[in-house]
Short mmCIF file of C-alpha atoms and ligand atoms in Angstrom, two decimals:
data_model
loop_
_atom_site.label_atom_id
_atom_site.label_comp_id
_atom_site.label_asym_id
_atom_site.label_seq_id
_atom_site.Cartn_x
_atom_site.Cartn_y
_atom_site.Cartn_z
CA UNK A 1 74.68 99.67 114.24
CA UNK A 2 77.06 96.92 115.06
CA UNK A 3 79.38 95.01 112.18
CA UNK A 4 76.37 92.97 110.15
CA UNK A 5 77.57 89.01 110.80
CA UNK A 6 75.00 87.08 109.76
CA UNK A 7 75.69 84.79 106.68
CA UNK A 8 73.56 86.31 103.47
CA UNK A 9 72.29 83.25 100.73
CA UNK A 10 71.34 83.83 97.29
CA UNK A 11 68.01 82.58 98.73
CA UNK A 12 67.47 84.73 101.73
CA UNK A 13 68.73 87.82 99.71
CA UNK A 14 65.72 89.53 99.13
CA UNK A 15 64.96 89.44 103.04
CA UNK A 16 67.91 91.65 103.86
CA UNK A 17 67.42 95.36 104.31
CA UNK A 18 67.42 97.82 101.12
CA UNK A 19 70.49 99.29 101.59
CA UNK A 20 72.35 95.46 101.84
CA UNK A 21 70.55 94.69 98.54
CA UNK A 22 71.39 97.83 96.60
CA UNK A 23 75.10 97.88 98.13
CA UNK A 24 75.67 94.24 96.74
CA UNK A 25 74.03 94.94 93.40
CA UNK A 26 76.00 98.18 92.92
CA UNK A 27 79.46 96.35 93.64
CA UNK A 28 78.45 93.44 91.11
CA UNK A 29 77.75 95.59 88.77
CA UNK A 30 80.89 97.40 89.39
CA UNK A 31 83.34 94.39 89.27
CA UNK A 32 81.58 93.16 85.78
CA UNK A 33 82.47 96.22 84.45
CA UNK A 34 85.86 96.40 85.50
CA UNK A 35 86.49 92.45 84.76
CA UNK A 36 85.23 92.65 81.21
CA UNK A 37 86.96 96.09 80.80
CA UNK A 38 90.70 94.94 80.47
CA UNK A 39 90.36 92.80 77.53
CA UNK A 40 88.46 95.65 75.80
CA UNK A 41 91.03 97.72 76.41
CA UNK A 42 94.17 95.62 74.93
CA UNK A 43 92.83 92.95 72.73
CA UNK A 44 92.43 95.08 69.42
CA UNK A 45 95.59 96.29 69.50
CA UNK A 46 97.85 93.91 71.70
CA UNK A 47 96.97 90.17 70.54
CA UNK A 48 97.76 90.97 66.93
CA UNK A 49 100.80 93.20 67.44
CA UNK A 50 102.30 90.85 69.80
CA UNK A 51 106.09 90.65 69.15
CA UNK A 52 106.49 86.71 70.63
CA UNK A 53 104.00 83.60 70.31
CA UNK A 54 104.83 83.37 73.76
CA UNK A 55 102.95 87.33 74.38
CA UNK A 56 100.04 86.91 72.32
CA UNK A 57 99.23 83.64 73.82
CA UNK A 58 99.41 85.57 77.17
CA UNK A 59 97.47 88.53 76.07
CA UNK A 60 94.59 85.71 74.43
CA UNK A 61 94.87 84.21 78.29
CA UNK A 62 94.19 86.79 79.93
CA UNK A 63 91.71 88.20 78.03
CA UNK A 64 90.21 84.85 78.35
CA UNK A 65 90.29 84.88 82.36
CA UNK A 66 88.49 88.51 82.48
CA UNK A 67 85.64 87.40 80.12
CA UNK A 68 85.58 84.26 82.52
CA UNK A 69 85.77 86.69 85.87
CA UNK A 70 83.13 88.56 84.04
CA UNK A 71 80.80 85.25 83.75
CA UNK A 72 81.22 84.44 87.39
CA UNK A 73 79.95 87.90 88.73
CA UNK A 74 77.74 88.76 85.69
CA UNK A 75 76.06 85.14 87.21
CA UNK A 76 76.24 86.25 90.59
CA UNK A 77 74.59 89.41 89.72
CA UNK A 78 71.96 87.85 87.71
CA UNK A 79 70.90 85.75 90.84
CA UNK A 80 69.88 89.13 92.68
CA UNK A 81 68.28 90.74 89.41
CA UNK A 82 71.07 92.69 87.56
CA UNK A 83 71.18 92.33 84.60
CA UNK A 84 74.81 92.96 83.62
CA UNK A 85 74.68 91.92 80.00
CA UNK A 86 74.81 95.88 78.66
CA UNK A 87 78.00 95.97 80.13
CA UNK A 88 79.62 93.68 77.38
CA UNK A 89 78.99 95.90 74.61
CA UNK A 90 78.89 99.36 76.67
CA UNK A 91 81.71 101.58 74.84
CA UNK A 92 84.84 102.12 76.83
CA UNK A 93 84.48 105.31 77.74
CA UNK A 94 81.37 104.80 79.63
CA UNK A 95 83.63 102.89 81.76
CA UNK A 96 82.84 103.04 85.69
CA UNK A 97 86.97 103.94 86.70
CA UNK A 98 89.15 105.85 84.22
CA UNK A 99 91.51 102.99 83.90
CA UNK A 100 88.93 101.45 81.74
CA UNK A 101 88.26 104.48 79.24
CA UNK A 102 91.24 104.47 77.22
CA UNK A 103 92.94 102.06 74.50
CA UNK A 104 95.84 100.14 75.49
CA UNK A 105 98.18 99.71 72.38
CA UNK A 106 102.05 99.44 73.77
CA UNK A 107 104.15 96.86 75.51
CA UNK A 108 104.99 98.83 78.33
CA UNK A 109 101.43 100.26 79.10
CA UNK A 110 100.05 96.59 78.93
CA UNK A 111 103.03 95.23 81.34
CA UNK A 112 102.61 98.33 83.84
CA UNK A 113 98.81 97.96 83.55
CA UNK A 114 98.80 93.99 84.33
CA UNK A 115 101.39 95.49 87.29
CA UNK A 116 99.45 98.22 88.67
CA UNK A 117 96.21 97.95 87.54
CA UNK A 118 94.99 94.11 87.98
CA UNK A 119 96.83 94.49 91.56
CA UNK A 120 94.36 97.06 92.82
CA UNK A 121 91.70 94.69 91.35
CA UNK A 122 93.52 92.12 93.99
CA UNK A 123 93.17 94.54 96.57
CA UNK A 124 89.28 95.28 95.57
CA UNK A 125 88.73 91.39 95.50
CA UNK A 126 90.04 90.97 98.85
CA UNK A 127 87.51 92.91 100.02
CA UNK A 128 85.20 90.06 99.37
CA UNK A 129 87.11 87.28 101.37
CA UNK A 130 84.79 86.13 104.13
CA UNK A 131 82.33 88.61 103.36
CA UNK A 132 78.49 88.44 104.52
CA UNK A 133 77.51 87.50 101.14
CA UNK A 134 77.83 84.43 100.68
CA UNK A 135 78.47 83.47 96.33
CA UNK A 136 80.58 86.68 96.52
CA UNK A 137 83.02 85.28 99.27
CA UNK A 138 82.69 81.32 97.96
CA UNK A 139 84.02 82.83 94.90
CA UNK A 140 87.20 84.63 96.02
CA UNK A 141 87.66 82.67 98.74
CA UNK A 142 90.71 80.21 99.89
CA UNK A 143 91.36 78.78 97.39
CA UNK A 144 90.04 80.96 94.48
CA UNK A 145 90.02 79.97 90.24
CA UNK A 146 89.60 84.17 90.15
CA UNK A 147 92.26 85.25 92.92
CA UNK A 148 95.02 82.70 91.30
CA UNK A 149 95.07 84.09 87.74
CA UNK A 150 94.30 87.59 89.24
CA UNK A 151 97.80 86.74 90.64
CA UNK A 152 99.29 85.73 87.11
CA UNK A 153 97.99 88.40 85.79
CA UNK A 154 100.12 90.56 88.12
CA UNK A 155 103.15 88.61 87.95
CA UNK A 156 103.27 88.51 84.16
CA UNK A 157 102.86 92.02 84.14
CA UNK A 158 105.62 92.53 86.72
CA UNK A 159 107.90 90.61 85.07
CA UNK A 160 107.67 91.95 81.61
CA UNK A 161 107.78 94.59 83.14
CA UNK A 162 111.54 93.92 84.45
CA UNK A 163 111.82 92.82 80.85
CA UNK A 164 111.79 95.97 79.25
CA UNK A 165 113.48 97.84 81.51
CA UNK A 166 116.72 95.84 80.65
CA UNK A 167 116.57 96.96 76.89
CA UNK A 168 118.02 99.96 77.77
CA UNK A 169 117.47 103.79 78.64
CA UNK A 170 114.82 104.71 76.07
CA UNK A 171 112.26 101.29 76.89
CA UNK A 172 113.23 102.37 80.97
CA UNK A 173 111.83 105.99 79.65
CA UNK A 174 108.69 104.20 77.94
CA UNK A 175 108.19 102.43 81.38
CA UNK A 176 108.53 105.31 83.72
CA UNK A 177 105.49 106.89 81.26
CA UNK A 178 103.00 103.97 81.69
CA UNK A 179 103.84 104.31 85.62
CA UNK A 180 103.22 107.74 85.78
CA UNK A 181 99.97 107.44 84.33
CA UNK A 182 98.65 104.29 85.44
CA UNK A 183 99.74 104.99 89.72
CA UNK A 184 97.80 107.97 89.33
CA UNK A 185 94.86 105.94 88.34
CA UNK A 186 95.54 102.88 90.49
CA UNK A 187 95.44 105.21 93.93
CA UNK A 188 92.28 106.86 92.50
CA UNK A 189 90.30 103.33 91.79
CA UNK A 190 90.30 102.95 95.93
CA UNK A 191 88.01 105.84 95.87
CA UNK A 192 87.45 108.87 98.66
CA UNK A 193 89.17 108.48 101.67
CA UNK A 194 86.24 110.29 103.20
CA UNK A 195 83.54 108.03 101.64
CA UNK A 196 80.31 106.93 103.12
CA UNK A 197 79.36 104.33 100.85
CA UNK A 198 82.82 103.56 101.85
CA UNK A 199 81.41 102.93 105.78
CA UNK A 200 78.53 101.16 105.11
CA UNK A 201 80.01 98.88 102.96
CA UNK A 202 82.15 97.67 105.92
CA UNK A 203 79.03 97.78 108.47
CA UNK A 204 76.96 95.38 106.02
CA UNK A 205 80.64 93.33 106.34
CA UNK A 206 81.17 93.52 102.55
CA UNK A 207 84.29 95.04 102.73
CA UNK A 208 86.95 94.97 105.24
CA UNK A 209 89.15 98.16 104.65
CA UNK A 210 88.39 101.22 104.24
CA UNK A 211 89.37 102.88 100.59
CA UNK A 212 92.35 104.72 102.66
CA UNK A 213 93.25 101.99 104.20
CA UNK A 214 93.44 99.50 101.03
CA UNK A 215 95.49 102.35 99.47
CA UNK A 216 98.01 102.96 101.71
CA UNK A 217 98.44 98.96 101.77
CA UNK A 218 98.65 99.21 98.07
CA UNK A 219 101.19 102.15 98.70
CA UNK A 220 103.68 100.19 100.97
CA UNK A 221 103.40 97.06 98.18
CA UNK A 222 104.01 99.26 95.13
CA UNK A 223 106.64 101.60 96.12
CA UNK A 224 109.32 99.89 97.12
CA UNK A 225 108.95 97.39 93.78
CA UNK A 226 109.08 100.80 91.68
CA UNK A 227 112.54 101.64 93.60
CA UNK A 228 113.83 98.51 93.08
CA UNK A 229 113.10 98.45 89.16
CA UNK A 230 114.88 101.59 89.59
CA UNK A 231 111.44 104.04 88.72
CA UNK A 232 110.79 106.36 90.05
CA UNK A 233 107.53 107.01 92.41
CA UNK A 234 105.18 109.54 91.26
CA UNK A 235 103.96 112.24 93.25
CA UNK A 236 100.78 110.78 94.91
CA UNK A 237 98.56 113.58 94.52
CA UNK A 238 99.82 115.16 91.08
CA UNK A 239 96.35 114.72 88.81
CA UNK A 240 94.72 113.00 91.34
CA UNK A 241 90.53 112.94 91.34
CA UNK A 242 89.29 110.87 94.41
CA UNK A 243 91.34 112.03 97.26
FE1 LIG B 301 89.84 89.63 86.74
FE1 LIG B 302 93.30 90.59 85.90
#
């Protein structure tokens, strides 16, 4: 089958072929889950505990974006029957991607998360841009409410990041911690490099990349920022579940 082109409506949705339909319900669903799972996983802990007026108002910002990115696709989903409203209250470790499942309760795993974590959600999202569905790419496309505080999101948790590395050897040690667990994660949330949802995802023209391809993007963005904040890289593969 040749690259699907065509431009796919909310309204002319239900004429596309099966798979189309179920691969852009599935991926809704998916990026609900994820949006709406970051602020689950910090706001307990991190918007109360926050040392400055200046970090809780961040944490309450962000928080505040994700429930919004949540409302966009929860919306989007809604308009080809998913009903994503479960996925509010569903418990965090029912969480599609592990990244979701825990509790986030320290400075330096909320920095290296916002770092690491909400940039593979950039990656994910720019999947989307100039897709064959057409809300999905309206919504991430140029320019994008979602992609710009995806962005802040990332750059606040870069540059705390940089923050608490310059209080010293133990807060470095605290840092290289959260980046050994969360790269291991990040690389995993691109999936199988051998996947075949993976394929048909870019036949439909959903996605652009393949997962392998994303990651080793990812890869070439990430490493050289850990050398530079002096970090070292993990080993790629150490604990790793989708290879
Ligand atoms: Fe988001
Ligand atoms: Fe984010």
């Amino acid at each position: 089958m040749a690259v699907f082109t065509e431009t796919v409506t909310l309204e002319n949705f239900e004429k596309q072929d099966p798979e189309y339909q179920d691969l852009v319900r599935r991926v809704l669903a998916i990026q609900a889950d994820c949006e709406i799972g970051g602020p689950h996983l910090y706001v307990d802990d991190m918007l109360p505990g926050a040392p400055r007026k200046v970090d809780q108002l961040i944490v309450a910002r962000t928080a505040a974006e994700e429930i919004d990115h949540f409302r966009k696709f929860s919306t989007i989903a809604g308009g080809v029957g998913v009903d994503t409203s479960y996925i509010l209250s569903r418990p965090n470790q029912d969480r599609y991607l592990e990244a979701f499942r825990g509790q986030i309760n320290t400075w330096e795993n909320f920095s290296v998360f916002g770092m690491l974590i909400d940039r593979v959600g950039k990656y994910q999202l720019e999947e989307f841009q100039n897709c064959t569905f057409q809300p999905l790419a309206e919504l991430i496309g140029h320019p994008s409410k979602v992609m710009e505080e995806e962005a802040g999101h990332i750059d606040y948790g870069t540059t705390r990041s940089w923050e608490l590395l310059a209080q010293g050897d133990e807060a470095k040690q605290r840092v290289q911690e959260a980046v050994d667990s969360w790269y291991v994660m990040a690389l995993d949330m691109f999936g199988r490099s051998e996947s075949y949802r993976s394929a048909r995802y870019m036949e439909w023209g959903l996605k652009r990349r393949t997962n392998e391809e994303a990651r080793q993007q990812y890869i070439a963005e990430v490493n050289p920022l850990l050398t530079q904040m002096g970090l070292q890289i993990p080993d790629p593969l150490k604990g790793r579940k989708f290879l």
